[in-house]
CSV table of C-alpha atoms in Angstrom, one decimal:
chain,number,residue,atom,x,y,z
O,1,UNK,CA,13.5,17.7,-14.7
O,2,UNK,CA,12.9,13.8,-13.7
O,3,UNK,CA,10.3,11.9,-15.3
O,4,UNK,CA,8.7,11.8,-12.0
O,5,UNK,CA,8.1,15.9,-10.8
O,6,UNK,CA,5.3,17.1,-13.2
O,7,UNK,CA,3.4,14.1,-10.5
O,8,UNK,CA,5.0,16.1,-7.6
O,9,UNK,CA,3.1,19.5,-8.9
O,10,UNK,CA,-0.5,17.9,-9.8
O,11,UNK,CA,-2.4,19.7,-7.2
O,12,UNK,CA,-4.0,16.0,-5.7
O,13,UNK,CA,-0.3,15.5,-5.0
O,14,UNK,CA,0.9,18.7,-3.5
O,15,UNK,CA,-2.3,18.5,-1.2
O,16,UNK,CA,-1.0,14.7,0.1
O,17,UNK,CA,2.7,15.8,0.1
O,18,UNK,CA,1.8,19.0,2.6
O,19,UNK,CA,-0.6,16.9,4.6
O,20,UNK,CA,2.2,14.6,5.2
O,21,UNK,CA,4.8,17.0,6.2
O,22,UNK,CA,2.7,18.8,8.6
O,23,UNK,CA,2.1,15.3,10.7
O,24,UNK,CA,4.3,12.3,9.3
O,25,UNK,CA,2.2,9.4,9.9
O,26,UNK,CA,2.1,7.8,13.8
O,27,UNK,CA,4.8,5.0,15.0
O,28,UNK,CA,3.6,2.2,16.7
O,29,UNK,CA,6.1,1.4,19.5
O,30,UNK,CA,6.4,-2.3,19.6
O,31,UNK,CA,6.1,-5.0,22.2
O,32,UNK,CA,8.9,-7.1,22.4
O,33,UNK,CA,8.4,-9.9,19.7
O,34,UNK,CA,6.8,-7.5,17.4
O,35,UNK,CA,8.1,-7.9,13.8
O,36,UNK,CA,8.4,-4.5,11.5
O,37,UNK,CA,7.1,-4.4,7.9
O,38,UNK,CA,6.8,-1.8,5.4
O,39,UNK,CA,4.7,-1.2,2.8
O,40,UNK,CA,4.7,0.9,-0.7
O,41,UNK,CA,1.7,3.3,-1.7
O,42,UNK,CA,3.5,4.2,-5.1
O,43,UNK,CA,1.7,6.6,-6.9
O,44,UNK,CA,2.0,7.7,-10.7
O,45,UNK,CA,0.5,9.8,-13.0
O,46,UNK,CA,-2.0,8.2,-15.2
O,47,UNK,CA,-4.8,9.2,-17.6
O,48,UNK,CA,-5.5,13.0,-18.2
O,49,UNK,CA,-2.0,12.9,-15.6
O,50,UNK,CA,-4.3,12.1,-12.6
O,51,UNK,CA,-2.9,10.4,-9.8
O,52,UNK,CA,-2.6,6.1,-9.9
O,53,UNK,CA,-1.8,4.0,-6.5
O,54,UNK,CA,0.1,0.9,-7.8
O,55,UNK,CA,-1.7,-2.2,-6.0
O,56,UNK,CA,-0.7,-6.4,-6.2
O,57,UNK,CA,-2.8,-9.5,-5.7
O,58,UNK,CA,-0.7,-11.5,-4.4
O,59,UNK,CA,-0.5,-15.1,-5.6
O,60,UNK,CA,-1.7,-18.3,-3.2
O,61,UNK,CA,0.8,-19.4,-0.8
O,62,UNK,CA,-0.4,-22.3,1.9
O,63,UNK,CA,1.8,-20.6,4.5
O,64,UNK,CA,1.3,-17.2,3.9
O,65,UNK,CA,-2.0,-15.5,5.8
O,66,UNK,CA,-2.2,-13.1,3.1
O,67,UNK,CA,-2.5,-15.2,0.5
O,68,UNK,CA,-4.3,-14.1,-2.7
O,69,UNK,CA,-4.9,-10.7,-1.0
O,70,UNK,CA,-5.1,-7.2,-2.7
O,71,UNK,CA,-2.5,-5.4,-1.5
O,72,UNK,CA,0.1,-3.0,-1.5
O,73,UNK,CA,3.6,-4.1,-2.3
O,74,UNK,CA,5.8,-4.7,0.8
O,75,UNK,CA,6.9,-7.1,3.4
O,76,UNK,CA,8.4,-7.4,6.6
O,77,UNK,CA,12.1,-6.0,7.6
O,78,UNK,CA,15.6,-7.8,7.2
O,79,UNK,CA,18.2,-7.5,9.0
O,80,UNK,CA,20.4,-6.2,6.6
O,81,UNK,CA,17.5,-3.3,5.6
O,82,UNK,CA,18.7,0.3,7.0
O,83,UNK,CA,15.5,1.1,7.7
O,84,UNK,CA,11.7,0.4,7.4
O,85,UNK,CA,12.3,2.8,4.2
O,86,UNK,CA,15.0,0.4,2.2
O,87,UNK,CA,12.0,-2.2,3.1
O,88,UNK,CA,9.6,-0.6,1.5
O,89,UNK,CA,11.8,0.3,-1.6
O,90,UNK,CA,13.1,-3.2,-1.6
O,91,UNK,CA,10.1,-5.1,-1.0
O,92,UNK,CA,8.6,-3.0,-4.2
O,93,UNK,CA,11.5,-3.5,-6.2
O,94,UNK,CA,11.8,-7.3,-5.0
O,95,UNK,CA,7.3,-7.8,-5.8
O,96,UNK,CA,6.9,-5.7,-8.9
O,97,UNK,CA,10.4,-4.4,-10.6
O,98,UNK,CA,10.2,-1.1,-9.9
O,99,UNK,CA,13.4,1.0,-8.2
O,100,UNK,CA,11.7,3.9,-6.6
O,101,UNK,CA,14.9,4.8,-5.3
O,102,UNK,CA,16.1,5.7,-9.2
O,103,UNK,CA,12.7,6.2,-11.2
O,104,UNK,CA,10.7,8.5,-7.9
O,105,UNK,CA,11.1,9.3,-4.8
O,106,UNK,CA,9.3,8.5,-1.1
O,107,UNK,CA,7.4,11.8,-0.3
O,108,UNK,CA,6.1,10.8,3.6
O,109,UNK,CA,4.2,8.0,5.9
O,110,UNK,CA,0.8,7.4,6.7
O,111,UNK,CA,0.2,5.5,10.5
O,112,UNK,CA,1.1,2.9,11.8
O,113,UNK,CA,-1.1,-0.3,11.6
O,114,UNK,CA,-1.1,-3.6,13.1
O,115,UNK,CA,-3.0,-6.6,12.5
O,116,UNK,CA,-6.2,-7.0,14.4
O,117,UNK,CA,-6.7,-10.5,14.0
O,118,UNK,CA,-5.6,-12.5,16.9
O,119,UNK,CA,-4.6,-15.6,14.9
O,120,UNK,CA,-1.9,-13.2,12.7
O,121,UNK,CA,1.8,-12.9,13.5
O,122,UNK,CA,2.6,-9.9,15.8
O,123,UNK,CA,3.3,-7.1,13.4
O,124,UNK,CA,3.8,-3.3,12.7
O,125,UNK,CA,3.4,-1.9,9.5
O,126,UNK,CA,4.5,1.4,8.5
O,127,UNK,CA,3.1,2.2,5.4
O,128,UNK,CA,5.4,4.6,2.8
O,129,UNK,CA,4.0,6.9,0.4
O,130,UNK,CA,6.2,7.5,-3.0
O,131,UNK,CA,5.8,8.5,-6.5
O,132,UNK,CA,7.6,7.3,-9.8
O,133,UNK,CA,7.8,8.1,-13.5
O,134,UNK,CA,4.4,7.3,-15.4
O,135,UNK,CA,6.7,4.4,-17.7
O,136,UNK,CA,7.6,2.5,-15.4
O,137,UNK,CA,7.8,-1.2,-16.3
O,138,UNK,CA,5.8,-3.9,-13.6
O,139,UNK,CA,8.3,-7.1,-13.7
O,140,UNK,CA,5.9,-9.3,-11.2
O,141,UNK,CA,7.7,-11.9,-9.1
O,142,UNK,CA,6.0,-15.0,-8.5
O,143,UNK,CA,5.0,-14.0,-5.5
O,144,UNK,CA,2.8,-11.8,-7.2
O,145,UNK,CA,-0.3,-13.0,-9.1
O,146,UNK,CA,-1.5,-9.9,-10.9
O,147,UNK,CA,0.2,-6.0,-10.3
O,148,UNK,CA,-2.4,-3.1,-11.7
O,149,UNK,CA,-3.5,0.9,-11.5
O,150,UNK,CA,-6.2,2.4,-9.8
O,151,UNK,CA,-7.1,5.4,-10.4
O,152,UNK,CA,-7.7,8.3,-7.7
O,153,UNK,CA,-10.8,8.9,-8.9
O,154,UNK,CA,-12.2,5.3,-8.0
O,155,UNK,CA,-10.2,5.7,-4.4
O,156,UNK,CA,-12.7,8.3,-4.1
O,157,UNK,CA,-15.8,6.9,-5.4
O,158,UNK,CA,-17.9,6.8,-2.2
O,159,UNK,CA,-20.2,3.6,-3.7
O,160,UNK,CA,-17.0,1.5,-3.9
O,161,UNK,CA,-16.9,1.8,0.1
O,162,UNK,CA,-18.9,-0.5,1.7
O,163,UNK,CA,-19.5,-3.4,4.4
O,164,UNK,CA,-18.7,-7.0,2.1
O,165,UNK,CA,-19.0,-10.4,3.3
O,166,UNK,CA,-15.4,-12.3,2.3
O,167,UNK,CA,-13.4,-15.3,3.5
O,168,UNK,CA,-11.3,-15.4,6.2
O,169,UNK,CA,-8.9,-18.1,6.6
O,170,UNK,CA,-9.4,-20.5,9.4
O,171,UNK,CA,-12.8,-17.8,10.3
O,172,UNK,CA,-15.0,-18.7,7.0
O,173,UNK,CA,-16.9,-15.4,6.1
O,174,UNK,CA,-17.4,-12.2,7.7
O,175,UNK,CA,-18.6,-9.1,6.7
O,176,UNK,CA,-15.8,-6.2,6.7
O,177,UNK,CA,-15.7,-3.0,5.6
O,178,UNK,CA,-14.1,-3.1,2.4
O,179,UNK,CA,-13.0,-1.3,-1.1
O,180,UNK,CA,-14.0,-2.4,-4.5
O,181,UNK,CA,-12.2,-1.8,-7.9
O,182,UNK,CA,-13.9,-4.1,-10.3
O,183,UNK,CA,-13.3,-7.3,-9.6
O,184,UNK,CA,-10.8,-7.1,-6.6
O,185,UNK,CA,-12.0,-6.5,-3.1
O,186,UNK,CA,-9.4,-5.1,-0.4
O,187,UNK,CA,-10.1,-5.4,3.2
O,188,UNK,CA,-8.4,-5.5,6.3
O,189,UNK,CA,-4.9,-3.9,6.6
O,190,UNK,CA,-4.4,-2.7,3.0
O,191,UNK,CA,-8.0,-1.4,3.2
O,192,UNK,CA,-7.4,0.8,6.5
O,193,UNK,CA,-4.3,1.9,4.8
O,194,UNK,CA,-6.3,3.0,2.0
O,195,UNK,CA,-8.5,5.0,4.1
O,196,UNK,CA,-5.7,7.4,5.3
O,197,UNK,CA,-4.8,7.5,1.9
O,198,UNK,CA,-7.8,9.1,1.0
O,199,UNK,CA,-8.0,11.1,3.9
O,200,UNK,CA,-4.6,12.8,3.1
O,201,UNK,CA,-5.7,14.0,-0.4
O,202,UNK,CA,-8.6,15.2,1.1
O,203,UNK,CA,-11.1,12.6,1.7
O,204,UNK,CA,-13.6,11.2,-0.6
């Protein structure tokens, strides 16, 4: 049996796996000049064998409008990935060292999502949902600032969910709605993603 299948049989995980083979997640069909990126909700099984989600803050980059965001690993599509899949596997394997392609396996999407800021690049994000071995080793690029775990049980924690004020490039601060985990606070894209997460094991 691979390392990865006890995961597959935890009954958080055959919940999310049925809910995403009864409706794959929504496409988003593109305007011309839309980019496509993928993105990697990689789960594993962590303490007492409960479900982890594998998050990134990604390091500060002038250019880049996510800078020092929490995130999920991914990025947008090259032209030599087959498909918005091989971008999520190689955008994970590229951010944090991890080949879901030999130590898991992609088990369904969530929705769509695109940016709802004005001032971002025209985007679709498809978000991919896989699980890997529990041993797996985090190898951070330097694109990555810090990789860490977060346990299901804090997705689900209905006190971490709440309206935040944080800094917007180029906006100064706003209040969102928002997810905390200690001392990282996700918003925006990764935090919508997160949402249908949740709501695919069942809501909090």
């Amino acid at each position: 049996m691979s390392p990865h299948r006890p995961l597959l049989a935890h009954p958080d995980v055959v919940r999310l796996s049925a809910a995403l083979r009864a409706r794959p997640g929504r496409q988003i069909v593109a305007e011309p000049g839309t980019r496509y990126a993928a993105i990697m909700l990689l789960l594993r099984a962590g303490a007492h064998d409960g479900p982890e989600l594998l998050m990134i803050k990604r390091a500060e980059a002038e250019r880049d409008p996510w800078s020092g965001h929490v995130a999920c690993p991914g990025g947008r599509m090259d032209p030599t990935d087959r498909d918005l899949e091989h971008t999520a596997i190689r955008e994970t394997w590229e951010e944090t060292g991890i080949d879901v392609a030999s130590a898991g396996e992609v088990v369904g999407t969530l929705d769509d999502v695109a940016p709802r800021t004005p001032s971002l690049p025209p985007l679709v994000i498809r978000p991919f949902v896989g699980v890997v071995r529990p041993d797996v080793e985090i190898v951070a690029s330097p694109e990555v600032a810090e990789a860490f775990w977060v346990p299901l049980a804090a997705l689900r924690d209905a006190t971490a969910w709440a309206l935040r004020p944080v800094q917007v490039r180029d906006v100064g601060e706003l209040r969102v709605s928002t997810f905390q985990h200690g001392a990282y606070t996700v918003w925006g894209i990764t935090e919508r993603v997160l949402r249908q997460l949740l709501e695919r094991f069942g809501g909090a």
